[in-house]
PDB file of C-alpha atoms and ligand atoms in Angstrom:
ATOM      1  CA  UNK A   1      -9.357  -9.641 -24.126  1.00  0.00           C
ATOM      2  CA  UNK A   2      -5.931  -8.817 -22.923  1.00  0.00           C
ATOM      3  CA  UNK A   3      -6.107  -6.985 -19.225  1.00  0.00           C
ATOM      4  CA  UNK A   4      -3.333  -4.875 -18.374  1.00  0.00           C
ATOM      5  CA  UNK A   5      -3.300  -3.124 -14.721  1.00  0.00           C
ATOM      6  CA  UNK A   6      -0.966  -0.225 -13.618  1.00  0.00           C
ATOM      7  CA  UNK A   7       0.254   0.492 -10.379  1.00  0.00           C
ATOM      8  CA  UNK A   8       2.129   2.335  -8.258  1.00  0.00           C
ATOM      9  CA  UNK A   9       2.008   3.695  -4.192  1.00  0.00           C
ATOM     10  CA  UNK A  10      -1.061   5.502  -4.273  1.00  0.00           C
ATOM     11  CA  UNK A  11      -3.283   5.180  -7.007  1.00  0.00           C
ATOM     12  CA  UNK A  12      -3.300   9.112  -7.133  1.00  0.00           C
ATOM     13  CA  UNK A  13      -0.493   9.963  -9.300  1.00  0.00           C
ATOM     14  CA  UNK A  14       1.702   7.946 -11.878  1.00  0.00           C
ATOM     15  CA  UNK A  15      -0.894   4.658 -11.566  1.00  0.00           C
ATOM     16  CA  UNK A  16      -4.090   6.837 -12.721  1.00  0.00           C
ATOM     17  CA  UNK A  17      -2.439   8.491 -15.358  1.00  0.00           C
ATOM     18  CA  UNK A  18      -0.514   5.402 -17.202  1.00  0.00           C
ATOM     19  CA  UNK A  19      -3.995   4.099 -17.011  1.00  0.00           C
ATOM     20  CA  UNK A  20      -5.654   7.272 -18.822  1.00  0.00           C
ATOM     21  CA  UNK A  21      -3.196   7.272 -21.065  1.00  0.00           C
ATOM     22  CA  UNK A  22      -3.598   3.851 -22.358  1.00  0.00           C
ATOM     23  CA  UNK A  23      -7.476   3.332 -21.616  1.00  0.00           C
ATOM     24  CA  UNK A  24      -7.346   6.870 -24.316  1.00  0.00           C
ATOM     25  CA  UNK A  25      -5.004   4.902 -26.851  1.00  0.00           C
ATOM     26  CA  UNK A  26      -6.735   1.571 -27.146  1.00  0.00           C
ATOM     27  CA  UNK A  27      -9.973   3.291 -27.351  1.00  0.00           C
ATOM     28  CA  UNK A  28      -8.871   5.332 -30.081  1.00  0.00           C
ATOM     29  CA  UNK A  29      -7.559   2.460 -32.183  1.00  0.00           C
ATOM     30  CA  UNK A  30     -10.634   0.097 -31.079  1.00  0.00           C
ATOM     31  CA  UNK A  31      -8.075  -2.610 -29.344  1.00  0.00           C
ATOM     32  CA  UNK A  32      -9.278  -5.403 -27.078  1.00  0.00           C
ATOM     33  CA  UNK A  33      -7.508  -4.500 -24.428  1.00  0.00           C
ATOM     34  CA  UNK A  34      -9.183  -3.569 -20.891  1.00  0.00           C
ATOM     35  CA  UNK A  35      -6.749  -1.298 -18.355  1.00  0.00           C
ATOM     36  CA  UNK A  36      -7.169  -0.689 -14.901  1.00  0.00           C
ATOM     37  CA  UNK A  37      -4.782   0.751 -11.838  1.00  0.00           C
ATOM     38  CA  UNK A  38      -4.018   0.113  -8.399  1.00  0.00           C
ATOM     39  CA  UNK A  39      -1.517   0.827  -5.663  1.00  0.00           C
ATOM     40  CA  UNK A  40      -0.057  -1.125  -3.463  1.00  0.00           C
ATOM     41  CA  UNK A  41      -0.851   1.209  -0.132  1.00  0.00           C
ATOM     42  CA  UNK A  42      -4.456   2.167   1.149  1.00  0.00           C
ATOM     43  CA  UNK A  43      -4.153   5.260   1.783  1.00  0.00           C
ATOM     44  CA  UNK A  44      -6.377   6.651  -0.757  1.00  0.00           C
ATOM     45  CA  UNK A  45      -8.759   4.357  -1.491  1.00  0.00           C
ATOM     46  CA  UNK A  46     -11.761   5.801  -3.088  1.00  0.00           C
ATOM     47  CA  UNK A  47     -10.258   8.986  -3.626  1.00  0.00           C
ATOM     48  CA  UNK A  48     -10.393  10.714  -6.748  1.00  0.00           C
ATOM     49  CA  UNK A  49      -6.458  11.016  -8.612  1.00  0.00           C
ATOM     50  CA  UNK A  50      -4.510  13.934  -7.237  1.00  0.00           C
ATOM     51  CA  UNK A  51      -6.212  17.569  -8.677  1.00  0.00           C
ATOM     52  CA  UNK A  52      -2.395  18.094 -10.053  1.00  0.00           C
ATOM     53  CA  UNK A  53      -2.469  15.093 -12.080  1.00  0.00           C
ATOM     54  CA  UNK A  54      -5.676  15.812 -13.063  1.00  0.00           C
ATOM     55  CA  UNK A  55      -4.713  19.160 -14.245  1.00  0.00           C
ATOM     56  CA  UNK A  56      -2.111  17.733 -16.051  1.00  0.00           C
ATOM     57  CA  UNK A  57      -3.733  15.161 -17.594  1.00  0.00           C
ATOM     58  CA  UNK A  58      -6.116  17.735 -19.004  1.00  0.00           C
ATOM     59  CA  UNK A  59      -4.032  19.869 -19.772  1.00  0.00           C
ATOM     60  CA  UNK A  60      -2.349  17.379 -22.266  1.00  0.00           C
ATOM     61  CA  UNK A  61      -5.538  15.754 -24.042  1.00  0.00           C
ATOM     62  CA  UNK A  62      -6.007  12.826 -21.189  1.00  0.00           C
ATOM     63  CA  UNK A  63      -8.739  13.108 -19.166  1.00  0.00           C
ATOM     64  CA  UNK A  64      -8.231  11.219 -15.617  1.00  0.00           C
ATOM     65  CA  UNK A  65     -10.860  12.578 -13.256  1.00  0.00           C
ATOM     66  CA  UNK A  66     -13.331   9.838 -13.747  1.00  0.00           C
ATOM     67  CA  UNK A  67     -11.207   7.392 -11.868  1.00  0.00           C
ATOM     68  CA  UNK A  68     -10.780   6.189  -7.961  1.00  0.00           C
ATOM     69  CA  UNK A  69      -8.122   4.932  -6.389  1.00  0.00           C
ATOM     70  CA  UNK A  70      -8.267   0.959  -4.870  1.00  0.00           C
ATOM     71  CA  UNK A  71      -5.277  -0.980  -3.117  1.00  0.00           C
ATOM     72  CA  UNK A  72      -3.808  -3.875  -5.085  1.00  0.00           C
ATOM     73  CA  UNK A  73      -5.033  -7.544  -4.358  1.00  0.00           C
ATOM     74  CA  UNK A  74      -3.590 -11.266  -4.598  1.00  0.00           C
ATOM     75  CA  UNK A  75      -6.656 -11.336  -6.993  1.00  0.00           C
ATOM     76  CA  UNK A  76      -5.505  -9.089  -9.383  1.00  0.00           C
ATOM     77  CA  UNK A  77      -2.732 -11.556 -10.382  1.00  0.00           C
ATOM     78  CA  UNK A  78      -5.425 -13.510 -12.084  1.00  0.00           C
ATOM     79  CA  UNK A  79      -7.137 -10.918 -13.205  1.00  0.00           C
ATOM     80  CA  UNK A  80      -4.872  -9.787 -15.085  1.00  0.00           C
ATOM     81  CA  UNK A  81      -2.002 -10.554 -18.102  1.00  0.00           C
ATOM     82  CA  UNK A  82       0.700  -7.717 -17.241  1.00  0.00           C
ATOM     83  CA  UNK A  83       0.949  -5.700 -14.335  1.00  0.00           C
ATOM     84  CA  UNK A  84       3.344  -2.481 -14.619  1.00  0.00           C
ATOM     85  CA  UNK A  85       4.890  -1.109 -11.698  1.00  0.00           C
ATOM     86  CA  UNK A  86       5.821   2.558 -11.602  1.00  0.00           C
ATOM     87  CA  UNK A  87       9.060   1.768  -9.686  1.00  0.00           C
ATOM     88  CA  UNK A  88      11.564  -0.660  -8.073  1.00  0.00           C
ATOM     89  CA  UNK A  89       9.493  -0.023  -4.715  1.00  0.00           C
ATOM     90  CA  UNK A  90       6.039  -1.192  -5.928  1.00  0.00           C
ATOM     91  CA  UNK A  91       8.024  -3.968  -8.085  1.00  0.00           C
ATOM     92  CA  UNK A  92       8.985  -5.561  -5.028  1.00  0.00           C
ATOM     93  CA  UNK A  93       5.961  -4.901  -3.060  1.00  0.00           C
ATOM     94  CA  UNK A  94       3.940  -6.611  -5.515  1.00  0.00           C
ATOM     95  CA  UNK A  95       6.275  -9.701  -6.134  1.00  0.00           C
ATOM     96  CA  UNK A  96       5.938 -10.094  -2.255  1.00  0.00           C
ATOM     97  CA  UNK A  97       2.220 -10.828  -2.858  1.00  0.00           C
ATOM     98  CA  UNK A  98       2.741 -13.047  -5.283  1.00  0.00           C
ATOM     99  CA  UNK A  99       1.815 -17.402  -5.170  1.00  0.00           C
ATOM    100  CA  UNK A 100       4.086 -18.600  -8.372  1.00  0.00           C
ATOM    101  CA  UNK A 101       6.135 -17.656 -10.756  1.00  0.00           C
ATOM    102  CA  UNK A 102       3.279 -17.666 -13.427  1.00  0.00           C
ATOM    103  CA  UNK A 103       2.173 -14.593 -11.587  1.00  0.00           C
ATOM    104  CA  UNK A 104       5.724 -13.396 -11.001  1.00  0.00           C
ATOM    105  CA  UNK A 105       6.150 -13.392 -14.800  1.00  0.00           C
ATOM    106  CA  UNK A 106       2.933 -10.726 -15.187  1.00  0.00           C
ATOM    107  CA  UNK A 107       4.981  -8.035 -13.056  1.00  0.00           C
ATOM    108  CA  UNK A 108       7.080  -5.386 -15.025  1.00  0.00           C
ATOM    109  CA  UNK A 109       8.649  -2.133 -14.902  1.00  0.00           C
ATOM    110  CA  UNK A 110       6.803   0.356 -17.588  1.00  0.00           C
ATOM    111  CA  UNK A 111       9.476   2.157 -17.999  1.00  0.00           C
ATOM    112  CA  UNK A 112      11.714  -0.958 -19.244  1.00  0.00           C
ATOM    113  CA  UNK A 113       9.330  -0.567 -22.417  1.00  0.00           C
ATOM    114  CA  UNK A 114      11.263   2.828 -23.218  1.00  0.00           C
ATOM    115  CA  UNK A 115      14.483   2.042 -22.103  1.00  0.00           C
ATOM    116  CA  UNK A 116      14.748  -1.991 -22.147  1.00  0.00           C
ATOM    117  CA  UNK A 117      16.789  -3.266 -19.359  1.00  0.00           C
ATOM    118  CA  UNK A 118      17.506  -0.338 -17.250  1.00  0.00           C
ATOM    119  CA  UNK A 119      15.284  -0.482 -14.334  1.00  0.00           C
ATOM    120  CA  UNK A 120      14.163   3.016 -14.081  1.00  0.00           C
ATOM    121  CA  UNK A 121      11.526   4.282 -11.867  1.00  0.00           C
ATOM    122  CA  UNK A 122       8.679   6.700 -12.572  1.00  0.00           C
ATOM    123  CA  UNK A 123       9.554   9.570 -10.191  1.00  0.00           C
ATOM    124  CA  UNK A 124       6.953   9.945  -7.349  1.00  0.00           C
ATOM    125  CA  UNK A 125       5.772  13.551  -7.885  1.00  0.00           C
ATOM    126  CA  UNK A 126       3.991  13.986  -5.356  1.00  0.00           C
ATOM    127  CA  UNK A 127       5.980  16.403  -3.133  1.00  0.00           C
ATOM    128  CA  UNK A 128       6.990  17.632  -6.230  1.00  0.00           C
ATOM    129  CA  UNK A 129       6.269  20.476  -8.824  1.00  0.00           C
ATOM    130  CA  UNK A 130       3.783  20.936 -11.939  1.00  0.00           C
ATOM    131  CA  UNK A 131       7.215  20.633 -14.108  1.00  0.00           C
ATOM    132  CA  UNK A 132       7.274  16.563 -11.908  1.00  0.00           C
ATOM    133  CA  UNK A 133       3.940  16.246 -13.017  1.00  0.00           C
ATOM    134  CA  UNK A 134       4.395  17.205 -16.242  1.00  0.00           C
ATOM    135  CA  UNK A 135       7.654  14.912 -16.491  1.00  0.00           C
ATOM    136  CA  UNK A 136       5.537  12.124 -15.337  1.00  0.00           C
ATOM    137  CA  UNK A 137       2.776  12.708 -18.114  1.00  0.00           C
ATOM    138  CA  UNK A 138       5.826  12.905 -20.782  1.00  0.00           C
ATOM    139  CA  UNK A 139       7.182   9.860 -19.620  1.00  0.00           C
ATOM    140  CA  UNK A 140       4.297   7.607 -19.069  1.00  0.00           C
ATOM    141  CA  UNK A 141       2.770   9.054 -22.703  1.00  0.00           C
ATOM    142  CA  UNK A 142       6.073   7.556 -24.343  1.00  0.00           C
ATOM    143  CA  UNK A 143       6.185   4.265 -22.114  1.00  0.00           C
ATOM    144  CA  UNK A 144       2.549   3.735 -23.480  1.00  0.00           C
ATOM    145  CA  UNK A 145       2.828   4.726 -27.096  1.00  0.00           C
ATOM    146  CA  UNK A 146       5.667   1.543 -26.894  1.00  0.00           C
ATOM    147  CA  UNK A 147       3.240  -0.694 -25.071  1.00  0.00           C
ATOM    148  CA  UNK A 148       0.691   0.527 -27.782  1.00  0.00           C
ATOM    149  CA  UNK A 149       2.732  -0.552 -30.610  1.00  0.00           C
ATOM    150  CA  UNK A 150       3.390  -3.850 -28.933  1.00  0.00           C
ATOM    151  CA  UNK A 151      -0.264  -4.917 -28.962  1.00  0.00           C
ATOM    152  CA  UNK A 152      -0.467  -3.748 -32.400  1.00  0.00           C
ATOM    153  CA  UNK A 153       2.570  -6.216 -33.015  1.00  0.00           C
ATOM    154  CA  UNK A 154       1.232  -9.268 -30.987  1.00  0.00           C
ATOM    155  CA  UNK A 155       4.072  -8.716 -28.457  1.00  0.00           C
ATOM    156  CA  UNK A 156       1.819  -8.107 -25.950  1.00  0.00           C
ATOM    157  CA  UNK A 157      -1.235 -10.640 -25.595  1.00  0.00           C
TER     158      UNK A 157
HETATM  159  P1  4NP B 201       1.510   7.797  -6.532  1.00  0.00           P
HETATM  160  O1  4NP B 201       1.982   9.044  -5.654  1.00  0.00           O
HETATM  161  O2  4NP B 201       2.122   6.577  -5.892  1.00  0.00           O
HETATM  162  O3  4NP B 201       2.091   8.110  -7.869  1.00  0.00           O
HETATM  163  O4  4NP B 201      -0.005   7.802  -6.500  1.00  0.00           O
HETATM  164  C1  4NP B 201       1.823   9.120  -4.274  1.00  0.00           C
HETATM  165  C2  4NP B 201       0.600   9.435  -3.753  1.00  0.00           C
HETATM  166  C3  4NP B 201       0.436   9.549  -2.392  1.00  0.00           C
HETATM  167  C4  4NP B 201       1.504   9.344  -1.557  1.00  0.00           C
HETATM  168  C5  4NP B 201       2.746   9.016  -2.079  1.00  0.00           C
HETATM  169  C6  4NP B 201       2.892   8.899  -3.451  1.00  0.00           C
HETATM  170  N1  4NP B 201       1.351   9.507  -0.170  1.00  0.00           N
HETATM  171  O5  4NP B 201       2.362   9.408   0.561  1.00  0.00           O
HETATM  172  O6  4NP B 201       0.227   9.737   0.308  1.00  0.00           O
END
């Protein structure tokens, strides 16, 4: 079973819903694949994922509210096969953590599945509006449907 986790600062925002989004996709199309989220502060661990991203979530067919937020462990690199960061921030945050380049070579941007190569960040919407929140959803929805397609290809293992 393929493990991919998601993270980003808080575990309240982008992290939770790339992880609804794809938990909702590979348990549509019954694929092995087990997804989880983190983020690399503490701030809000145990806390439920922000009531706007919630809303959101809902709002677009991805239901989010079951989840709680943890902090990101050394652990996790062997827990899991890919990590996605959100942005550049938590990209570096994490690789700080990191023992070897095995686990260096887990850590990726999500949104270099949409646009390959570019380095672009997931914009933190958290002082933002519901239009940030909905950008985020839109974003994160695409980034996944191309991470769906490469598990369906093998690309992903
Ligand atoms: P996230 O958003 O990293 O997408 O969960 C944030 C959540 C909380 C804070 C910052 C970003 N904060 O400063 O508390």
């Amino acid at each position: 079973m393929t493990r991919i986790l998601m993270v980003c600062l808080g575990n309240i925002c982008r992290s939770p819903m790339a992880d609804g989004l794809l938990r909702r996709k590979v348990k549509e199309l019954n694929l092995p694949i087990f997804v989880d989220s983190a983020g690399t502060a503490n701030y809000h661990t145990g806390s439920k994922p922000d009531e706007r991203m919630c809303q959101t979530g809902k709002r677009n067919g991805t239901s989010i509210d079951e989840l709680r937020a943890r902090q990101f462990s050394k652990a996790d690199f062997e827990d899991f096969d890919v990590i996605y960061a959100m942005d550049n921030e938590n990209y570096r945050n994490i690789i700080k953590l990191s023992a070897s380049e095995q686990h260096r070579t887990k850590v990726k941007l999500i949104l270099n599945e949409l646009y390959p190569g570019e380095n672009r960040a997931v914009p933190d919407p958290y002082y933002g509006t519901d239009n940030d929140f909905q950008a985020v959803y839109d974003l994160l929805d695409q980034a996944t449907d191309v991470v769906i397609t490469k598990i369906q290809h093998g690309t992903i293992r």
